[in-house]
GROMACS .gro file of C-alpha atoms in nm:
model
  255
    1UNK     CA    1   1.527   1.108  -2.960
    2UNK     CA    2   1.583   0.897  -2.674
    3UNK     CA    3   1.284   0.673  -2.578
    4UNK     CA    4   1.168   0.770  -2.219
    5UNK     CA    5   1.202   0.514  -1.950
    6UNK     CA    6   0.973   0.243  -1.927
    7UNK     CA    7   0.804   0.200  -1.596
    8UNK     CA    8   0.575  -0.150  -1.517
    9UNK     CA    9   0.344  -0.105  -1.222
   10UNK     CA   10   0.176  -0.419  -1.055
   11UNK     CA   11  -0.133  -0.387  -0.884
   12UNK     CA   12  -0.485  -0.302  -0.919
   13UNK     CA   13  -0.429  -0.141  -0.516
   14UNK     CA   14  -0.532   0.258  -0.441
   15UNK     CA   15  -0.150   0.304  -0.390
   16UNK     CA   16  -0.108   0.159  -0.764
   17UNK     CA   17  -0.358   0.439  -0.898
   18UNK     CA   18  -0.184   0.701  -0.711
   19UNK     CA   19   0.161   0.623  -0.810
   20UNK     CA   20   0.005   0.596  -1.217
   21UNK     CA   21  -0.150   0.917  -1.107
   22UNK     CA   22   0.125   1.087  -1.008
   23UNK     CA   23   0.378   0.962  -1.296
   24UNK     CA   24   0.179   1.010  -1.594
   25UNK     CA   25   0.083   1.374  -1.418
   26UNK     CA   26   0.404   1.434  -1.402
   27UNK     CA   27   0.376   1.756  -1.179
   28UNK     CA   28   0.596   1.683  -0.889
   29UNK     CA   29   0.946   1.994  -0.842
   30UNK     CA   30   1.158   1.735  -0.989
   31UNK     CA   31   0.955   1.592  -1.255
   32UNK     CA   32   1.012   1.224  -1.422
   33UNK     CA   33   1.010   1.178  -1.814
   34UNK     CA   34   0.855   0.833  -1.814
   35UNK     CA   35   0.653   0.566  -2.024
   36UNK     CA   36   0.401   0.389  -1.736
   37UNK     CA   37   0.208   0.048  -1.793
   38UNK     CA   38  -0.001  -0.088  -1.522
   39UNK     CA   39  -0.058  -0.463  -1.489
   40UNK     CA   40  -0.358  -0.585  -1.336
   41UNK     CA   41  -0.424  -0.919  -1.288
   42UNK     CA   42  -0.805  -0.934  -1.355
   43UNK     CA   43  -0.924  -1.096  -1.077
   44UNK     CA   44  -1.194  -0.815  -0.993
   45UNK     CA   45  -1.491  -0.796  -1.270
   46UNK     CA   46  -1.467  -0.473  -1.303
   47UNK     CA   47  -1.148  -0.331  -1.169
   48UNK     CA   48  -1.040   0.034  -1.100
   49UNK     CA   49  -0.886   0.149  -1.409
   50UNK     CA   50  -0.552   0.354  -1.285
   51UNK     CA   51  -0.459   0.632  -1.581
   52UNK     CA   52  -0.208   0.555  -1.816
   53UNK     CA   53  -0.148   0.244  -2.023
   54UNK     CA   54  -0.356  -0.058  -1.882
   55UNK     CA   55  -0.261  -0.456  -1.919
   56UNK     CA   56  -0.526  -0.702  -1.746
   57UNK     CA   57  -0.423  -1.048  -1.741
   58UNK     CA   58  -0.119  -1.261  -1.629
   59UNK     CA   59   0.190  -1.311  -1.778
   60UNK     CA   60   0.272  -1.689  -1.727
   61UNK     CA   61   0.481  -1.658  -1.413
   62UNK     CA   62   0.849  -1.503  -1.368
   63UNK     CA   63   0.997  -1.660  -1.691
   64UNK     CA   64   0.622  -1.497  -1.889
   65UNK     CA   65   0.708  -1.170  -1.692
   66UNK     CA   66   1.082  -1.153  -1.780
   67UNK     CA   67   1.015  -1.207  -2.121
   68UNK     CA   68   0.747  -0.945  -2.130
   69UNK     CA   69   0.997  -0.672  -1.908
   70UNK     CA   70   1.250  -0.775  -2.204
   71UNK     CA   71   1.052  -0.764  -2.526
   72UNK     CA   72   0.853  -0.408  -2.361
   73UNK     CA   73   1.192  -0.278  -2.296
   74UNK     CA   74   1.120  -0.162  -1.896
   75UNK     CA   75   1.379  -0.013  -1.719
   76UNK     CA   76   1.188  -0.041  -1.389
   77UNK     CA   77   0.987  -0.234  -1.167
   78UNK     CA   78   0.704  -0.132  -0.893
   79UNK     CA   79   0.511  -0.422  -0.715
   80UNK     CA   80   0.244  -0.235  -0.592
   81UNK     CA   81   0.043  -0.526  -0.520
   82UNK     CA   82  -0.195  -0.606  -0.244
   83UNK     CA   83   0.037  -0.722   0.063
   84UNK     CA   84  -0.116  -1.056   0.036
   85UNK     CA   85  -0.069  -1.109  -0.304
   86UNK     CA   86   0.248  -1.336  -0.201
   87UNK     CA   87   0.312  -1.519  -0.517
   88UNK     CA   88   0.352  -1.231  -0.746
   89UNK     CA   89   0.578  -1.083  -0.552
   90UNK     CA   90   0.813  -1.372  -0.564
   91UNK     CA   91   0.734  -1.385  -0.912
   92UNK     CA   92   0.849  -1.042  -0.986
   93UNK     CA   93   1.159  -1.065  -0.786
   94UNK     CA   94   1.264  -1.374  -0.987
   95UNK     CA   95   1.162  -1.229  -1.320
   96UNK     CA   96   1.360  -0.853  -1.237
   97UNK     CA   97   1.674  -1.090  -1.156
   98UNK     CA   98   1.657  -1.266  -1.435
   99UNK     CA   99   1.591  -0.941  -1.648
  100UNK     CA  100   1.801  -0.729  -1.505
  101UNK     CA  101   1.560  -0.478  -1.370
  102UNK     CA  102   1.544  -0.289  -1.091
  103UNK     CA  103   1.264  -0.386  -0.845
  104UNK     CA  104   1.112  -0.182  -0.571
  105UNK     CA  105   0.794  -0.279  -0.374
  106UNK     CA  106   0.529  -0.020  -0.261
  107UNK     CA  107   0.382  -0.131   0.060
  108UNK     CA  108   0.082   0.055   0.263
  109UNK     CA  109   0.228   0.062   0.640
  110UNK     CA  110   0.088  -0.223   0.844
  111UNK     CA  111  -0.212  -0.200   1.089
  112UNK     CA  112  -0.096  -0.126   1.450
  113UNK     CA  113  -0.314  -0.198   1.740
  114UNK     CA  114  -0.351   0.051   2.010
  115UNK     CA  115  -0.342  -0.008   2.375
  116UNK     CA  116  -0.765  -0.088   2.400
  117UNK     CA  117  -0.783  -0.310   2.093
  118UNK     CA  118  -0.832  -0.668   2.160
  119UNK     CA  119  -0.647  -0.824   1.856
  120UNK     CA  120  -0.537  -1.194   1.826
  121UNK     CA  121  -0.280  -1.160   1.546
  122UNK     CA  122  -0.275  -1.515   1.347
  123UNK     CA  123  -0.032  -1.586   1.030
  124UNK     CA  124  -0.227  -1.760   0.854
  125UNK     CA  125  -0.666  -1.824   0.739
  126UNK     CA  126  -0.644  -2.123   0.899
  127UNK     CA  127  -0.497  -1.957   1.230
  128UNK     CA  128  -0.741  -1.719   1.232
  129UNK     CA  129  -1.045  -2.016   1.132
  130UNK     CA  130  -0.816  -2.234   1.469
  131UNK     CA  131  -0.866  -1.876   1.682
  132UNK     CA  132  -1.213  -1.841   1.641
  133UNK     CA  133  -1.385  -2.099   1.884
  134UNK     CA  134  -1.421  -1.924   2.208
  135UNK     CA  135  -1.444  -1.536   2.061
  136UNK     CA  136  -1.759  -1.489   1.926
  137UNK     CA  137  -2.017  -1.715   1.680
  138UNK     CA  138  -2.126  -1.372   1.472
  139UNK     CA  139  -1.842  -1.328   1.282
  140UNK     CA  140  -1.764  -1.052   1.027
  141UNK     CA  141  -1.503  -1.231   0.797
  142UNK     CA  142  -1.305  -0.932   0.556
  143UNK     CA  143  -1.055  -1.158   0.433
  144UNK     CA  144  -1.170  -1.162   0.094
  145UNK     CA  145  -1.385  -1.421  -0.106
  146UNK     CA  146  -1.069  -1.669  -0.212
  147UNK     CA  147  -1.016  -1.794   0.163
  148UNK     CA  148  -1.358  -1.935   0.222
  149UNK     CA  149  -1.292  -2.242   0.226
  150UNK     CA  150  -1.084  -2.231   0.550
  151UNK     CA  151  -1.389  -2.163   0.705
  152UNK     CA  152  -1.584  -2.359   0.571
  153UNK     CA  153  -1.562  -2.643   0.836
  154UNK     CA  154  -1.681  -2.401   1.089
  155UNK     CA  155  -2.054  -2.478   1.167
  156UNK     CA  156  -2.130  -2.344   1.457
  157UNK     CA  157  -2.012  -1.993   1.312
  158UNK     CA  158  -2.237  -1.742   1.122
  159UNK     CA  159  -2.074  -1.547   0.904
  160UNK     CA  160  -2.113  -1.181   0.729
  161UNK     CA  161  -1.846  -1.215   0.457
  162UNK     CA  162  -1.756  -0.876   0.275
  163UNK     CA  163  -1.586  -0.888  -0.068
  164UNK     CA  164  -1.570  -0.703  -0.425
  165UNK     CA  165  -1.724  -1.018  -0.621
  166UNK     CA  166  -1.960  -1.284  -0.506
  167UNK     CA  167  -1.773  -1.608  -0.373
  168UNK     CA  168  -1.808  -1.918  -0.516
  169UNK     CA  169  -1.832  -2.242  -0.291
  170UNK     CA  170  -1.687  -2.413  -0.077
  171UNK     CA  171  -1.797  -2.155   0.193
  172UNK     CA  172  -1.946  -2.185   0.509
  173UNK     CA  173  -2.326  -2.321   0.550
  174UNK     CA  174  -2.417  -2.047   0.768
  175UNK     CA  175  -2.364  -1.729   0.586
  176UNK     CA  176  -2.460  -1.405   0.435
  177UNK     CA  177  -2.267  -1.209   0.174
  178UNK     CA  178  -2.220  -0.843   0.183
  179UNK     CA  179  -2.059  -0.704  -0.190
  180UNK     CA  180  -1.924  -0.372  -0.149
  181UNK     CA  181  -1.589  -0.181  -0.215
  182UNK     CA  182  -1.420   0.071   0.038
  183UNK     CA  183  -1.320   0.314   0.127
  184UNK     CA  184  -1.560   0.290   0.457
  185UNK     CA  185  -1.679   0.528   0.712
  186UNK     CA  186  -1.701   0.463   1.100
  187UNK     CA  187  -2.056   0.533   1.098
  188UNK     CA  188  -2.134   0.281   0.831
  189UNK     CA  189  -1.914   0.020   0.972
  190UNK     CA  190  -2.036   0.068   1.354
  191UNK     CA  191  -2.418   0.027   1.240
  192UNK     CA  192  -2.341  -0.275   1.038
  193UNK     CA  193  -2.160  -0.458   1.356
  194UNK     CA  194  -2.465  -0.356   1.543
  195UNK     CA  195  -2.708  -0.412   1.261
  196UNK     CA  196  -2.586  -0.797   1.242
  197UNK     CA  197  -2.506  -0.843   1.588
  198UNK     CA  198  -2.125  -0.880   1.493
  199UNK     CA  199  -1.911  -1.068   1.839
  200UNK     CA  200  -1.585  -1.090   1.652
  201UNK     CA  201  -1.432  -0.940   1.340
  202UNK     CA  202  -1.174  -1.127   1.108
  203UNK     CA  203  -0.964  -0.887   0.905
  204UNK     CA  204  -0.594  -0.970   0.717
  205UNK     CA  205  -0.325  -0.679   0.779
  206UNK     CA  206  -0.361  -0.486   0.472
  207UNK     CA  207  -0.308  -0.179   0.583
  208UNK     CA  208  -0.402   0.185   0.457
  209UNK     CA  209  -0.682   0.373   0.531
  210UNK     CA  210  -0.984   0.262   0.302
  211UNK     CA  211  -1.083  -0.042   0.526
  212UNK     CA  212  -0.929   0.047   0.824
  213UNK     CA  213  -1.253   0.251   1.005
  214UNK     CA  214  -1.372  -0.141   1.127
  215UNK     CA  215  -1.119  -0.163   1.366
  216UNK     CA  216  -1.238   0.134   1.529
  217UNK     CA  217  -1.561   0.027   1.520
  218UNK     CA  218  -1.450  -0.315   1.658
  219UNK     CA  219  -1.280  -0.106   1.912
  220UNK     CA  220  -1.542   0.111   2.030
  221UNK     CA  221  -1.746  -0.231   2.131
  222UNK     CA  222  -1.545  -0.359   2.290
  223UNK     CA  223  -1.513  -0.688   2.013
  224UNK     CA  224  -1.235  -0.913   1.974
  225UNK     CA  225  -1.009  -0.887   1.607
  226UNK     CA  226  -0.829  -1.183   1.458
  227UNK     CA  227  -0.581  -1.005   1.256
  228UNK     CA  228  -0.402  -1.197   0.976
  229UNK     CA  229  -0.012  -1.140   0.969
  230UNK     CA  230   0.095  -0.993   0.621
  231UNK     CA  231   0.380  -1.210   0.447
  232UNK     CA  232   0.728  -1.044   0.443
  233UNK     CA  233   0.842  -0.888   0.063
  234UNK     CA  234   1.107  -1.146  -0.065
  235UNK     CA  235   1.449  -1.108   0.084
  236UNK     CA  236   1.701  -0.818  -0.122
  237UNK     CA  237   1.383  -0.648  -0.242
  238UNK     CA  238   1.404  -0.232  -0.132
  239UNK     CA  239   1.058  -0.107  -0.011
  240UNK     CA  240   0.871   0.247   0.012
  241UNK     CA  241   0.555   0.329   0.204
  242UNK     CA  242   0.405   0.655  -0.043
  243UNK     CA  243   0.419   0.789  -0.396
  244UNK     CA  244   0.709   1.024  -0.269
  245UNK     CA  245   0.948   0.737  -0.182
  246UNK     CA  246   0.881   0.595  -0.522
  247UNK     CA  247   0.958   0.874  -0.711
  248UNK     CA  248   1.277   0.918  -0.498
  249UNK     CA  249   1.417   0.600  -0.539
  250UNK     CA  250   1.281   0.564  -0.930
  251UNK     CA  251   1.548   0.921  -1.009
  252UNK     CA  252   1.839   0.669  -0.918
  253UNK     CA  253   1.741   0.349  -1.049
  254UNK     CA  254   1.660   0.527  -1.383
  255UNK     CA  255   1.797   0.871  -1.377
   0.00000   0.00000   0.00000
């Protein structure tokens, strides 16, 4: 009997869970026969487990991954990372080139700002630390807890910093840290801007739908966003927006 195709997932992301969801389900009119590993790279304490066959861990950059994609036999490739998760996704496109697998990236569609949102797009943490001075001194900050220390310089600034885990130093002096996990509602997310007095909110593009209710809220008073650009995918690489698209483009890379 022929082995069924192996499928390697990257990503501990919602869209991740969905597309695990949806392969190892296997329910969809034109239904895929395929083996599905997820990869997470354990940098959340306790991670949302997507269904199917689980790695945590790293796998030594693109020569570790290659090796792995070789010796586990995958016939396919999904980056489903976060869209800021650069480096992984130039490691996968080295490692599927030097493997010989077929790559595809799954990428939520980006943020877009309507005509009575006050953003200040950046492309970088330390555009967005540069674009702060003159905006606001309360400052929600929901760029994660690994780009503190861009901020940390910033002491005329108070910050409410969101993230999954607690950060670890160097952040800024004037602080307080909020751990929670989306999705959010626009209720919770307008009484927390007026709860804390919030004058300017600090978000990266990541897209989707779980986080994005604090841009209406930011909206609705009136506040200024500094919005992070997202990297581009690495040059060559296809890329799909939903589940659908994945499936689509997996029943001609693998039949």
């Amino acid at each position: 009997m022929t082995a069924a195709p192996h499928v390697l997932i990257l990503g501990g992301t919602t869209e991740a869970r969905l597309l695990a969801a949806a392969l190892v389900a296997n329910t969809s009119d034109r239904p895929l026969l395929t083996r599905i590993t997820s990869s997470l790279a354990g940098r959340v304490a306790q991670p949302r487990l997507p269904v199917g066959e689980v790695r945590i861990g790293g796998f030594g950059g693109p020569d570790g991954l290659a090796r792995w994609m070789r010796e586990q036999q995958v016939d396919a490739l999904i980056d489903a990372t976060h869209p800021f998760a650069g480096t992984i996704s130039f490691n996968a496109a080295s490692a599927a080139a030097t493997a010989h697998v077929p790559l595809l990236a799954l990428r939520r569609p980006s943020w877009v700002a309507g005509p009575e949102d006050r953003w200040h797009a950046v492309a970088s943490l330390a555009g967005a630390a540069d674009a702060l001075p003159g905006l606001g001194e309360r400052v929600f900050l929901t760029t994660g807890r690994l780009g503190l220390a861009t901020f940390a310089p910033l002491t005329e600034h108070w910050f409410l910093v969101r993230s999954v885990d607690a950060p670890a130093p160097p952040m800024p002096p004037r602080m307080e840290v909020l751990l929670d996990r989306g999705p959010f509602s626009l209720e919770s997310e307008a009484a927390l801007l007026r709860r804390h007095r919030i004058e300017v909110l600090v978000t990266k593009d990541s897209g989707g739908r779980a986080t994005a209710a604090k841009l209406t809220a930011a909206r609705e008073a009136g506040l200024p966003v500094v919005v992070v650009r997202r990297p581009p995918v690495p040059d060559g690489v296809p890329v799909a927006e939903d589940v659908g698209q994945v499936e689509e483009w997996l029943r001609t890379a693998i039949g």
